[in-house]
Short mmCIF file of C-alpha atoms and ligand atoms in Angstrom, two decimals:
data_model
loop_
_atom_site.label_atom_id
_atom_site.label_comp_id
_atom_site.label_asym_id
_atom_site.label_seq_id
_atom_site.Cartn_x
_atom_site.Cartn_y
_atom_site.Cartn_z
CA UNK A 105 -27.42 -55.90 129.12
CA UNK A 106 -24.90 -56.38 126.85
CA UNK A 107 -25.06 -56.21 123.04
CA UNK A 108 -25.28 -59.93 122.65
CA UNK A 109 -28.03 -60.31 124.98
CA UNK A 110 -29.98 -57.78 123.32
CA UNK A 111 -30.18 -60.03 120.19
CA UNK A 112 -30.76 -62.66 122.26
CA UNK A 113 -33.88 -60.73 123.96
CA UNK A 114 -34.97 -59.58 120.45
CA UNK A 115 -34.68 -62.85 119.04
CA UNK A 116 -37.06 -64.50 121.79
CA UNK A 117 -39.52 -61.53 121.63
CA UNK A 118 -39.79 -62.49 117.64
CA UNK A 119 -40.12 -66.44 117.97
CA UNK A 120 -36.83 -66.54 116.14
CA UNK A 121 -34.29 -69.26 116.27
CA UNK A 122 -31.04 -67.50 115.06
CA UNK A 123 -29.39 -64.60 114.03
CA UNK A 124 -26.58 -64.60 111.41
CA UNK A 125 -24.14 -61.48 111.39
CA UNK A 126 -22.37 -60.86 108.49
CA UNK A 127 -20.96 -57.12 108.57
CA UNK A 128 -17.62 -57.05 109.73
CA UNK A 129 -18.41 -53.68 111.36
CA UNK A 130 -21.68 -55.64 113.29
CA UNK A 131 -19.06 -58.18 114.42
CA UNK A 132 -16.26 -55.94 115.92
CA UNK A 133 -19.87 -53.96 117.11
CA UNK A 134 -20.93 -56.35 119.11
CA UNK A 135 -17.82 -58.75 120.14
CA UNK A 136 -14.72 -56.42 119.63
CA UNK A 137 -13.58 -58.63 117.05
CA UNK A 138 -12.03 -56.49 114.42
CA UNK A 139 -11.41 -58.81 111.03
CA UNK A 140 -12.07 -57.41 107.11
CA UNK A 141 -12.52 -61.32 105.29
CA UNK A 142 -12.37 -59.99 101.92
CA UNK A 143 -14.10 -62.01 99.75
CA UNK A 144 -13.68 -64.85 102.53
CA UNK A 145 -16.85 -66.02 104.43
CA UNK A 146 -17.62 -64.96 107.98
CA UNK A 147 -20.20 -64.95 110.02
CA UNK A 148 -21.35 -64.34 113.85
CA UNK A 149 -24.22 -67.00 114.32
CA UNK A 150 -26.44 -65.15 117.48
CA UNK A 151 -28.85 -68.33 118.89
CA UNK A 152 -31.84 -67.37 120.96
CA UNK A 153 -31.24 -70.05 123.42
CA UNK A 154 -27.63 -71.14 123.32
CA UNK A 155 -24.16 -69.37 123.22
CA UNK A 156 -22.94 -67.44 120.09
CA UNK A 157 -21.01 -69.07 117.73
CA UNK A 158 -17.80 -67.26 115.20
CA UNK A 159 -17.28 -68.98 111.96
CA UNK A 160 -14.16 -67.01 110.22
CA UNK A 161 -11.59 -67.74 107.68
CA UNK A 162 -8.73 -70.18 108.97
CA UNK A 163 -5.93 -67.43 108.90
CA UNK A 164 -8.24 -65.52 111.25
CA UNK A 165 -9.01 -68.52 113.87
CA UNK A 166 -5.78 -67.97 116.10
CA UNK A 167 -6.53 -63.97 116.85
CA UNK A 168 -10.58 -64.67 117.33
CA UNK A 169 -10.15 -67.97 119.74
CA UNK A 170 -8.08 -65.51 121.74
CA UNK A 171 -10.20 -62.72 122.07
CA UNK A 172 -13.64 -64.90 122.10
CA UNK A 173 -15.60 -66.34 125.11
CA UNK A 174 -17.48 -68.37 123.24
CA UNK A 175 -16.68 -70.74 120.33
CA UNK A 176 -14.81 -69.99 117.33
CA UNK A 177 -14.48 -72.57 114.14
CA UNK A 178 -13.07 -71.78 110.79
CA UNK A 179 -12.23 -73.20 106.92
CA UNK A 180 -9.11 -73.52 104.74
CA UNK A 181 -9.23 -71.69 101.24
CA UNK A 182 -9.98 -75.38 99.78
CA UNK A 183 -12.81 -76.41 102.11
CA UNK A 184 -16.70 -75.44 100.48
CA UNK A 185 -17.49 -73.04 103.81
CA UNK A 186 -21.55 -73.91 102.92
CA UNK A 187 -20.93 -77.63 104.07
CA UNK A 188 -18.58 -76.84 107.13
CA UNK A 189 -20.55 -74.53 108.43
CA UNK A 190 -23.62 -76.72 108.00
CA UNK A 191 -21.85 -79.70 109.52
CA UNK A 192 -20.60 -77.97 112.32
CA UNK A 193 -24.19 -75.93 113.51
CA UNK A 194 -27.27 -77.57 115.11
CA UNK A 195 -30.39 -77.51 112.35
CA UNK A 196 -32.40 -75.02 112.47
CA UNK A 197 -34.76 -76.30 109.67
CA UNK A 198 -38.43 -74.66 108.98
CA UNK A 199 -37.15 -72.24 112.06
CA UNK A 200 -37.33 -68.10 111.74
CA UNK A 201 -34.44 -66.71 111.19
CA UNK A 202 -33.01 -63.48 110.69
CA UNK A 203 -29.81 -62.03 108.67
CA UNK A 204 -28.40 -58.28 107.70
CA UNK A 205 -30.49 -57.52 104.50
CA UNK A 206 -28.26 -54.48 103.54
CA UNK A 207 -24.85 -56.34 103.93
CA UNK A 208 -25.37 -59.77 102.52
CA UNK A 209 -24.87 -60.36 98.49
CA UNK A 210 -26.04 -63.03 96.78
CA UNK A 211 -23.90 -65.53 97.24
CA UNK A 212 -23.79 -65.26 100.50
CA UNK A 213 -27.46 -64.83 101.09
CA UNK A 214 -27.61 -67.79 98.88
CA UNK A 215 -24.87 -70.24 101.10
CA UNK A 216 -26.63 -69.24 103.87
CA UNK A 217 -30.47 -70.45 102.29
CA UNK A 218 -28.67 -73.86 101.55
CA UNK A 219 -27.02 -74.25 105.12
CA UNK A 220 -30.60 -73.28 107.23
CA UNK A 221 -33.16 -73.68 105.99
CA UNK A 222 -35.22 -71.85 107.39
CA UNK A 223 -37.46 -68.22 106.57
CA UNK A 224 -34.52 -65.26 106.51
CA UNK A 225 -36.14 -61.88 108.00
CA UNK A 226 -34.23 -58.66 107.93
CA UNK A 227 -32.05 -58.13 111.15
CA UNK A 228 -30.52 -54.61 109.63
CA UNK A 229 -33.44 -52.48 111.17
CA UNK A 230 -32.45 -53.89 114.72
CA UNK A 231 -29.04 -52.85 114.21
CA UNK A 232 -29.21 -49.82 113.25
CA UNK A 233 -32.10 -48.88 116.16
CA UNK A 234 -28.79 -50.54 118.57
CA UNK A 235 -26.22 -48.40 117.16
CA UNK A 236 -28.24 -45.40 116.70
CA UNK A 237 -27.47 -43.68 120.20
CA UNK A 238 -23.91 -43.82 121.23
CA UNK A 239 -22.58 -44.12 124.57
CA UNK A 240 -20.16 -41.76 126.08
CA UNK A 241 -17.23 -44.15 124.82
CA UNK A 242 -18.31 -44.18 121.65
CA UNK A 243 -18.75 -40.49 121.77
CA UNK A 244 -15.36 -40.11 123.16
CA UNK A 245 -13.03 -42.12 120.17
CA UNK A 246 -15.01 -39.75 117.81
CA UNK A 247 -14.04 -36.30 119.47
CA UNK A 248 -10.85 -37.79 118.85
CA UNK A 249 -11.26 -39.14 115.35
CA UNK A 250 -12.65 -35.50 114.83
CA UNK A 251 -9.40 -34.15 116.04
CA UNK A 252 -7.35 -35.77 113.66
CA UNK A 253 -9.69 -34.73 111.00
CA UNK A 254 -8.84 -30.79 112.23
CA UNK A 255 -5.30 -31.69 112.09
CA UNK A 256 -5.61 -32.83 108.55
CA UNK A 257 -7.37 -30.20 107.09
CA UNK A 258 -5.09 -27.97 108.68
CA UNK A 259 -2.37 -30.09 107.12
CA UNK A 260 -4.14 -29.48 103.39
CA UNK A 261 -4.54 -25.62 104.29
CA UNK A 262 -0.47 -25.55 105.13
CA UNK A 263 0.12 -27.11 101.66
CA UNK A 264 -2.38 -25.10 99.27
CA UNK A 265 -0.16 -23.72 96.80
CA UNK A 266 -0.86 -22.84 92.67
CA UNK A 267 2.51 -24.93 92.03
CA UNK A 268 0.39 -28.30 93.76
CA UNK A 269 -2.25 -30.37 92.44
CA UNK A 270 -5.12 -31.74 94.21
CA UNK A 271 -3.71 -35.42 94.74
CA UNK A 272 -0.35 -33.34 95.34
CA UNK A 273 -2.05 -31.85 98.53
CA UNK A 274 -4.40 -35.08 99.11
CA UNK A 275 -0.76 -36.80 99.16
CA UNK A 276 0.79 -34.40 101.89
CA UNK A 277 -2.76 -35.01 103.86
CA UNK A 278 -2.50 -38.70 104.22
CA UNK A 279 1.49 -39.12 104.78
CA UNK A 280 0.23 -36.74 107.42
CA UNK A 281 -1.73 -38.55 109.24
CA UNK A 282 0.32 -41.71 108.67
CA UNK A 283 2.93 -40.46 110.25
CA UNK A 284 0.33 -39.34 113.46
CA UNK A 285 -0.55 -43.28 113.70
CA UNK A 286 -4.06 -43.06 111.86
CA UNK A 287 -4.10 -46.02 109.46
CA UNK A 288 -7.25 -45.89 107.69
CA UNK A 289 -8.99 -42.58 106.23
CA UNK A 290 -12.53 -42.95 106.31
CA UNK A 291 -13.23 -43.04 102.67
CA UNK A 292 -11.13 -41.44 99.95
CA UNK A 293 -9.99 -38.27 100.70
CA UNK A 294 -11.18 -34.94 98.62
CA UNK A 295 -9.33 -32.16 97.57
CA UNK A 296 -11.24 -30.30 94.87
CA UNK A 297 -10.33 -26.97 93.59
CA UNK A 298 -12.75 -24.63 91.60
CA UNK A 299 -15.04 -26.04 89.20
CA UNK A 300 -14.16 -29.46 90.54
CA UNK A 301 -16.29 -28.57 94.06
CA UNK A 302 -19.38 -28.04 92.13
CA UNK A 303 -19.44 -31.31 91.55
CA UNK A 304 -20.58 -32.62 95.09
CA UNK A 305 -19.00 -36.17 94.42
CA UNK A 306 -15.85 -34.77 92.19
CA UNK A 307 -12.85 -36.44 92.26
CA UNK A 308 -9.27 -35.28 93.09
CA UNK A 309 -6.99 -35.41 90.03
CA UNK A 310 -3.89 -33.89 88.72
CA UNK A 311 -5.36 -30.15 87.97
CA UNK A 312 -3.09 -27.76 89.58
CA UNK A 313 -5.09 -25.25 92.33
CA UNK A 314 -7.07 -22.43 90.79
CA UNK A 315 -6.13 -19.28 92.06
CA UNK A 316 -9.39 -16.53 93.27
CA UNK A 317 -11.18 -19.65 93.78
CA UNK A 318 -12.83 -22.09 95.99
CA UNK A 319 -10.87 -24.96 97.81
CA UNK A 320 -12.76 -27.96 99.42
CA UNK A 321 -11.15 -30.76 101.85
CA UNK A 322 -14.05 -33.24 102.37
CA UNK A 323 -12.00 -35.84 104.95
CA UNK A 324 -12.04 -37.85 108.06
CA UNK A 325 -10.15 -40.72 109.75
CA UNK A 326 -10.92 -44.23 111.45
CA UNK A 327 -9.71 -44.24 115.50
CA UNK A 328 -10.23 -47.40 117.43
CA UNK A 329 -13.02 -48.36 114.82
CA UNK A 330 -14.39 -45.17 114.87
CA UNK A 331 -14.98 -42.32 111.46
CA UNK A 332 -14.55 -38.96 111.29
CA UNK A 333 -16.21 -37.20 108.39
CA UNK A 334 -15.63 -32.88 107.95
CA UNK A 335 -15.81 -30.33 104.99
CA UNK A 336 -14.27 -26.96 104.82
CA UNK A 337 -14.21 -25.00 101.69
CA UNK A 338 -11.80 -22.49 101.79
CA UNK A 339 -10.55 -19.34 99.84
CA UNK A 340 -7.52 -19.40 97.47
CA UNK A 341 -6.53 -15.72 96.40
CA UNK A 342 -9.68 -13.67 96.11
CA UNK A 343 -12.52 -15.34 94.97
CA UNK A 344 -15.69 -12.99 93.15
CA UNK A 345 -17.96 -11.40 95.44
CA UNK A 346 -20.37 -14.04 93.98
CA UNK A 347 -18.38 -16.79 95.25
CA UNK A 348 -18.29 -15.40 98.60
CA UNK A 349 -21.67 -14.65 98.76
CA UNK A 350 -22.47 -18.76 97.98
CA UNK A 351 -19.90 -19.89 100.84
CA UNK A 352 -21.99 -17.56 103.25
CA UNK A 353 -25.21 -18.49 102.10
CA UNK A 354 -24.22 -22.09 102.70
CA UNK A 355 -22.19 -21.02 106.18
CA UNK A 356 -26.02 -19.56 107.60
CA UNK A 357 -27.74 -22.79 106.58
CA UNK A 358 -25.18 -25.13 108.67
CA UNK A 359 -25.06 -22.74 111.55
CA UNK A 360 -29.03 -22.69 111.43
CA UNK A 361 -29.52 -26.30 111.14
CA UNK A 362 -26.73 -26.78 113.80
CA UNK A 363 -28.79 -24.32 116.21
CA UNK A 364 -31.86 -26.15 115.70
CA UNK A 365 -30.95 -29.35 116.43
CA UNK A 366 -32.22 -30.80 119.81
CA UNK A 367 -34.12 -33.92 121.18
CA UNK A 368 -37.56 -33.95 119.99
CA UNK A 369 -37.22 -32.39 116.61
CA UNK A 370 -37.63 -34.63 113.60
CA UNK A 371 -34.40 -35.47 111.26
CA UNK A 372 -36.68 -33.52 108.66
CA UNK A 373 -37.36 -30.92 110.45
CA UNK A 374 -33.58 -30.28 110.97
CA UNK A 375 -33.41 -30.83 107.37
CA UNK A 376 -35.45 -27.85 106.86
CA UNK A 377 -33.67 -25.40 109.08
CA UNK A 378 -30.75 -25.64 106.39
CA UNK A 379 -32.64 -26.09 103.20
CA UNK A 380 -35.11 -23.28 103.59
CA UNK A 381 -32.05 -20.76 104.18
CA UNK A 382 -30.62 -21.89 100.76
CA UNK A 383 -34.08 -21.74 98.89
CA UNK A 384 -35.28 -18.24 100.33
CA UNK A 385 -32.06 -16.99 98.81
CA UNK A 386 -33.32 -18.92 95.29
CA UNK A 387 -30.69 -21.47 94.84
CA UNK A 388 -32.70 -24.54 96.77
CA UNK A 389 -31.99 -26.49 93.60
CA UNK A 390 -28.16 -26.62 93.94
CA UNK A 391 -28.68 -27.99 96.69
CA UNK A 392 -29.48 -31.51 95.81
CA UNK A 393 -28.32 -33.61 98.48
CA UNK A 394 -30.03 -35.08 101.85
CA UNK A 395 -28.75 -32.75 105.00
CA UNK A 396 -26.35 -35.29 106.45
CA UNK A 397 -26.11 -38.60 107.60
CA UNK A 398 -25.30 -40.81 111.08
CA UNK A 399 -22.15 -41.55 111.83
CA UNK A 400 -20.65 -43.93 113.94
CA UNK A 401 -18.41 -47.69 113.06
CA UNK A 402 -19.22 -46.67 109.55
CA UNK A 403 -18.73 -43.11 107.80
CA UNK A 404 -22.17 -43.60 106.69
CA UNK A 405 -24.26 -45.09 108.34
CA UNK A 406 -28.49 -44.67 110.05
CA UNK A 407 -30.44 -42.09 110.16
CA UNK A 408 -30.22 -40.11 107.23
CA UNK A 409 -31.25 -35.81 108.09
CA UNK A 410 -33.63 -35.73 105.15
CA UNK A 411 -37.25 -34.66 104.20
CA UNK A 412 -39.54 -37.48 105.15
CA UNK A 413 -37.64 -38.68 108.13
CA UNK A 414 -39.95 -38.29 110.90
CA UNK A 415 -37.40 -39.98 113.18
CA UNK A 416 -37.48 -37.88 116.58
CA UNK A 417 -33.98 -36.40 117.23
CA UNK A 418 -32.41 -37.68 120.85
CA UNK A 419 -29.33 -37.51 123.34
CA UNK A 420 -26.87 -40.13 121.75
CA UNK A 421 -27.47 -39.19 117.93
CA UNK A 422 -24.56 -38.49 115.88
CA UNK A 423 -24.78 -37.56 112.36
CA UNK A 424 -23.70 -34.76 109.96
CA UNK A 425 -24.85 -31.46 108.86
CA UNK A 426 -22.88 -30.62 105.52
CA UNK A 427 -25.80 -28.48 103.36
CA UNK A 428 -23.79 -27.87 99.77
CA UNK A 429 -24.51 -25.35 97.49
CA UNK A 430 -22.94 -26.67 93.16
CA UNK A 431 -23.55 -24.08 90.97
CA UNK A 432 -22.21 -25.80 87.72
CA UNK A 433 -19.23 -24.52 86.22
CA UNK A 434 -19.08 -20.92 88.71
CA UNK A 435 -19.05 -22.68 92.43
CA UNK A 436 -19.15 -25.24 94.76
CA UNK A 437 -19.41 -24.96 98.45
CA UNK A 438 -19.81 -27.53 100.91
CA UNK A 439 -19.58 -27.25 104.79
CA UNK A 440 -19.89 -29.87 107.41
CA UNK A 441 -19.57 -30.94 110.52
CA UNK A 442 -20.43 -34.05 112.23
CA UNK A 443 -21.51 -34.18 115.99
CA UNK A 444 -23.12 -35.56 118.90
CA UNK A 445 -27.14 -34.74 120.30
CA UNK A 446 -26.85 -33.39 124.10
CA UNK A 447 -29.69 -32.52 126.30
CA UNK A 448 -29.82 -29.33 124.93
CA UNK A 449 -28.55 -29.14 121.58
CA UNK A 450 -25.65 -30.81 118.79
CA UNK A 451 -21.74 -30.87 119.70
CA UNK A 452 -19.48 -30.72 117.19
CA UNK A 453 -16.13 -33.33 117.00
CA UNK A 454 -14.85 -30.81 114.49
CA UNK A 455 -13.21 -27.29 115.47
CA UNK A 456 -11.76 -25.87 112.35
CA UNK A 457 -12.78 -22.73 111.77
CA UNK A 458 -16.32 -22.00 109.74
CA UNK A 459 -15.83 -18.71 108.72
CA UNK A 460 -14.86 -17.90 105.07
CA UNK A 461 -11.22 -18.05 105.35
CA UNK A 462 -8.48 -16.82 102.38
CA UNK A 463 -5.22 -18.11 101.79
CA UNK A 464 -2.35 -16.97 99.41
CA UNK A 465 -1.43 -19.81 96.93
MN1 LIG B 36 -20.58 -36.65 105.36
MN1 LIG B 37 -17.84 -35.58 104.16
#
């Protein structure tokens, strides 16, 4: 059945009349349609009994009528897209409707109240549930957006030097993988040095490299509409025996959670395997983050590896395992891999070596 159908078939099992999409992401998801509107309005109408319909931005109506199999209509910047779109749909008055809760904003939940009026439910759930088990194509684009996430961490670990600063190094990473084709990281690129990684959302800046210190590369890339996300914390110099002790201590909670992870386990329970490694030792408080998140069209994205999820863990799932240890002002570790649920256990699209690793600066 293909993706479009299954809306369809959802839609008719909920007496709904319509669907409207309005992530980008949801759109290339289920058409192949890649488009970012900006602050433009678009929108993938999905009817229960009648074809699909694209509304998009006029600059964008030439590359979707081409790719489309089903009809496409747009707006200039100086048309109000509210009235086109409601002049160019069939009512759908006092019908049930549904729309992506966690992507719309106001404005356009509100345009879309004026144009249908109609009861809005929350579509997001749905989605996710669809996009929650990848196939093996899917898999396949993120073994090789993983890849190019090895390749640039191995690119940040050729450049570590006390002479650089973070964004100096961040800088080398990206012209990197420029220059391999990849035009999109996944989200901004980190490169924190000492202090800086106990701060698990720091932010690269123009501090030079600390030497007997920690190193992190938080990174990943977008291939064919696909993100990579990995973490490596690595050794400048000689860090303290403390220090070393933390990265291990965080190392035996991702390999443990890793191990543990295969269909029929909850998303808590894999949770646990990691956090009660890091609280036996007495430092479960620095570690005050979920486990790790799905991954798939978006960096971030459903189920989230937490306490509380009972969500049963099956072939298809890919999220991350990244358990971080921020000791404020002494260390921050974080370590994580993202991966894919087999019938036996959790592969990982990242290689790069786990094991505490030193480098000269
Ligand atoms: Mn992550
Ligand atoms: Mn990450």
């Amino acid at each position: 059945m293909s993706k479009l159908t299954q809306i369809q078939t959802y839609l008719n099992q909920e007496g709904a009349s319509l669907a409207v999409i309005s992530d980008p992401v949801t759109v290339n998801y289920l058409t192949g349609f890649v488009c970012d509107p900006h602050e433009r309005q678009m929108f993938l109408f999905v009817y229960a009994d009648r074809e699909p319909v694209l509304f998009v931005p006029a600059l964008e109506l030439a590359k979707a009528t081409s790719l489309l199999n089903f009809p496409v209509f747009g707006y200039v910047d100086s048309e109000n897209p509210w009235e086109k779109i409601k002049s160019g749909l069939p009512s759908t008055a006092g019908k049930k409707l549904f729309a992506e809760f966690d992507n719309l904003n106001v404005t356009k939940f509100q345009g879309l109240q004026t144009v249908f009026e109609g009861h809005f439910e929350n579509l997001t759930p749905f989605i996710q549930r669809m996009r929650l088990i990848k196939s093996q194509d899917e898999i396949d684009k993120m073994l090789i957006a993983g890849q190019y996430a090895d390749k640039a961490v191995q690119i940040g670990i050729d450049n570590i030097s006390l002479t650089r600063t973070e964004t100096d190094i961040l800088a080398k990473i990206e012209f990197g993988m420029k220059e391999q084709g990849i035009n999109k990281m996944s989200f901004e690129t980190m490169v924190l040095t000492g202090d800086n990684a106990a701060n698990p959302h720091g932010e690269p800046g123009v501090n030079r490299i600390e030497n007997n210190a920690l190193l992190l590369f938080d990174l990943g890339v977008m291939y064919e509409g696909y993100a990579s996300d990995m973490t490596r914390t690595v050794a400048v110099g000689q860090p303290d025996q403390f220090k070393q002790d933390i990265y291990n201590l965080c190392l035996e909670a991702q390999l443990t959670a890793q191990d543990f992870v295969k269909p029929g386990v909850s998303a808590s329970e894999v949770d646990h395997a990691a956090r009660q490694v890091i609280e036996k030792a007495g430092y479960g408080e620095y570690f005050n983050h979920r486990l790790g998140h799905g991954i798939g069209m978006d960096v971030h994205e459903y189920p989230s590896i937490m306490e509380g999820n009972d969500l049963v863990i099956e072939e298809g799932m890919c999220f991350s395992i990244e358990p971080g240890i921020y000791i404020p002002g002494k260390v921050g570790v974080r370590i994580e891999d993202c991966g894919y649920v087999t019938k036996d256990g959790f592969n990982a699209f990242t290689q790069t070596p786990k094991e505490l690793r030193f480098f000269e600066g």
